[in-house]
Amino acid sequence: VQTENYIMIAVGGSDLKKDGIKAAEILYRKGIDSIYIKGPFNMHKDSDIPGKVITCPEDFASLMKRSSLVITNGGGCMLEAMYLGKGIVALPQTKYESNLAKFAYNNGALLGIDLNSIRMYSYNKVLNAGSKASKLVDGKGISRIANIIQNLI
């Protein structure tokens, strides 16, 4: 898959703290193309978000895979981006996400964990973080969850 020259912003289903909007504003001011993904519970007006906005895209995984970098919360979207080996800046929305993001960051799998981390990174730095990220995620979480549920029944 060919990587395209845009940064994907996907900060959970609702962007509770409006960090995704703040990230879009930072990128817009720097002249960097972004795609802001509005989740199913996101009530923010498209007109308040600079750059391209897509609501609940059917090709979410493809958009993420083609992006050059991902800005996300510290939950499921972050794990998906890690599995794909993407360079990631995390904007945790909860204590759980913050703990997971700190673990990934301390293992070199994230470029940063706050709005101040949004900047231009060298290709090698993004590639290195993405490589470390993909090694932390094996893609077998669903199987483990299914096994746990089966053992509970």
Coordinates of C-alpha atoms in Angstrom, one line a residue, residues 3-149:
T3 CA 1.6 5.9 1.9
E4 CA 0.0 9.2 1.1
N5 CA 1.0 12.6 2.3
Y6 CA -1.5 13.2 5.0
I7 CA -1.8 12.8 8.8
M8 CA -4.9 10.9 10.0
I9 CA -6.5 12.3 13.2
A10 CA -8.8 9.8 15.0
V11 CA -9.3 10.6 18.6
G12 CA -11.9 8.1 19.8
G13 CA -15.6 8.0 19.0
S14 CA -16.3 11.5 20.3
D15 CA -13.1 13.5 20.8
L16 CA -14.1 14.2 24.4
K17 CA -11.4 16.8 25.1
K18 CA -11.4 18.3 21.6
D19 CA -7.7 17.3 21.3
G20 CA -8.3 16.1 17.8
I21 CA -9.6 19.5 16.8
K22 CA -6.6 21.2 18.5
A23 CA -4.3 18.8 16.5
A24 CA -6.1 19.7 13.3
E25 CA -5.6 23.4 14.0
I26 CA -1.9 22.9 14.7
L27 CA -1.4 20.9 11.5
Y28 CA -3.4 23.5 9.5
R29 CA -1.3 26.4 10.8
K30 CA 1.8 24.4 9.8
G31 CA 0.4 23.8 6.3
I32 CA 0.2 20.0 6.8
D33 CA -2.6 18.1 5.2
S34 CA -4.8 16.1 7.6
I35 CA -7.9 14.0 7.6
Y36 CA -10.0 14.3 10.8
I37 CA -12.1 11.3 11.5
K38 CA -15.4 12.0 13.2
G39 CA -16.6 9.0 15.2
P40 CA -20.2 8.0 15.8
F41 CA -20.6 10.1 19.0
N42 CA -18.7 13.2 17.8
M43 CA -21.1 16.1 17.9
H44 CA -18.5 18.8 16.9
K45 CA -19.4 20.9 13.8
D46 CA -17.4 20.2 10.7
S47 CA -17.0 23.9 10.2
D48 CA -15.1 24.1 13.6
I49 CA -12.5 21.6 12.3
P50 CA -9.8 22.8 9.8
G51 CA -8.8 20.4 7.0
K52 CA -10.7 17.5 5.6
V53 CA -13.3 15.9 7.8
I54 CA -14.8 12.4 7.2
T55 CA -17.6 11.0 9.4
C56 CA -17.5 7.3 10.2
P57 CA -15.7 6.2 7.1
E58 CA -16.3 2.7 5.8
D59 CA -12.7 2.6 4.7
F60 CA -11.2 3.6 8.1
A61 CA -8.6 0.9 8.0
S62 CA -7.5 1.8 4.5
L63 CA -7.3 5.5 5.4
M64 CA -5.1 4.6 8.4
K65 CA -2.9 2.3 6.4
R66 CA -2.3 4.9 3.7
S67 CA -1.6 7.8 6.1
S68 CA 1.9 9.0 6.7
L69 CA 1.3 9.4 10.5
V70 CA -1.5 8.9 12.9
I71 CA -2.7 11.2 15.7
T72 CA -5.0 9.2 18.0
N73 CA -6.1 8.7 21.5
G74 CA -4.4 5.9 23.5
G75 CA -7.0 3.1 23.0
G76 CA -8.1 0.9 20.2
C77 CA -7.1 3.2 17.4
M78 CA -3.6 3.5 18.8
L79 CA -3.3 -0.3 18.9
E80 CA -4.6 -0.5 15.3
A81 CA -2.0 2.0 14.2
M82 CA 0.7 0.2 16.1
Y83 CA -0.2 -3.1 14.4
L84 CA 0.2 -1.3 11.0
G85 CA 3.6 0.0 12.1
K86 CA 2.6 3.7 11.9
G87 CA 4.3 6.6 13.4
I88 CA 1.9 7.8 16.2
V89 CA 1.3 10.8 18.4
A90 CA -1.1 9.8 21.1
L91 CA -3.5 12.2 22.8
P92 CA -4.9 10.1 25.7
Q93 CA -8.4 10.9 26.8
T94 CA -8.6 8.6 29.9
K95 CA -6.4 7.3 32.6
Y96 CA -6.3 3.9 31.0
E97 CA -5.3 5.4 27.6
S98 CA -2.6 7.5 29.3
N99 CA -1.1 4.4 31.0
L100 CA -1.1 2.5 27.7
A101 CA 0.3 5.4 25.8
K102 CA 3.1 5.9 28.4
F103 CA 4.0 2.2 28.1
A104 CA 4.2 2.4 24.3
Y105 CA 6.2 5.7 24.5
N106 CA 8.6 4.3 27.0
N107 CA 9.3 1.4 24.6
G108 CA 10.0 3.8 21.7
A109 CA 6.7 2.9 19.9
L110 CA 5.2 6.4 19.9
L111 CA 6.6 9.8 18.7
G112 CA 4.9 11.6 21.6
I113 CA 2.0 11.7 24.0
D114 CA 0.6 15.2 23.9
L115 CA -0.3 18.2 21.6
N116 CA 3.3 19.6 22.0
S117 CA 4.5 16.4 20.2
I118 CA 2.8 17.4 16.9
R119 CA 5.6 18.5 14.6
M120 CA 7.5 17.4 11.5
Y121 CA 9.5 14.2 12.1
S122 CA 12.2 12.7 10.0
Y123 CA 11.3 9.7 7.9
N124 CA 13.7 7.6 9.8
K125 CA 12.3 8.6 13.2
V126 CA 8.7 7.7 12.0
L127 CA 9.9 4.4 10.5
N128 CA 11.8 3.5 13.7
A129 CA 8.9 4.3 16.0
G130 CA 6.5 2.4 13.7
S131 CA 8.8 -0.6 13.6
K132 CA 8.9 -0.7 17.4
A133 CA 5.2 -0.2 17.6
S134 CA 4.4 -3.2 15.4
K135 CA 6.6 -5.4 17.5
L136 CA 4.5 -4.6 20.6
V137 CA 1.2 -5.7 19.0
D138 CA 0.7 -9.2 17.6
G139 CA -2.8 -8.9 16.2
K140 CA -4.2 -11.8 18.2
G141 CA -6.2 -9.8 20.7
I142 CA -9.6 -11.0 19.4
S143 CA -8.5 -14.6 19.8
R144 CA -7.4 -14.0 23.4
I145 CA -10.7 -12.2 24.2
A146 CA -12.7 -15.1 22.6
N147 CA -10.8 -17.6 24.7
I148 CA -11.4 -15.6 27.9
I149 CA -15.2 -15.5 27.1

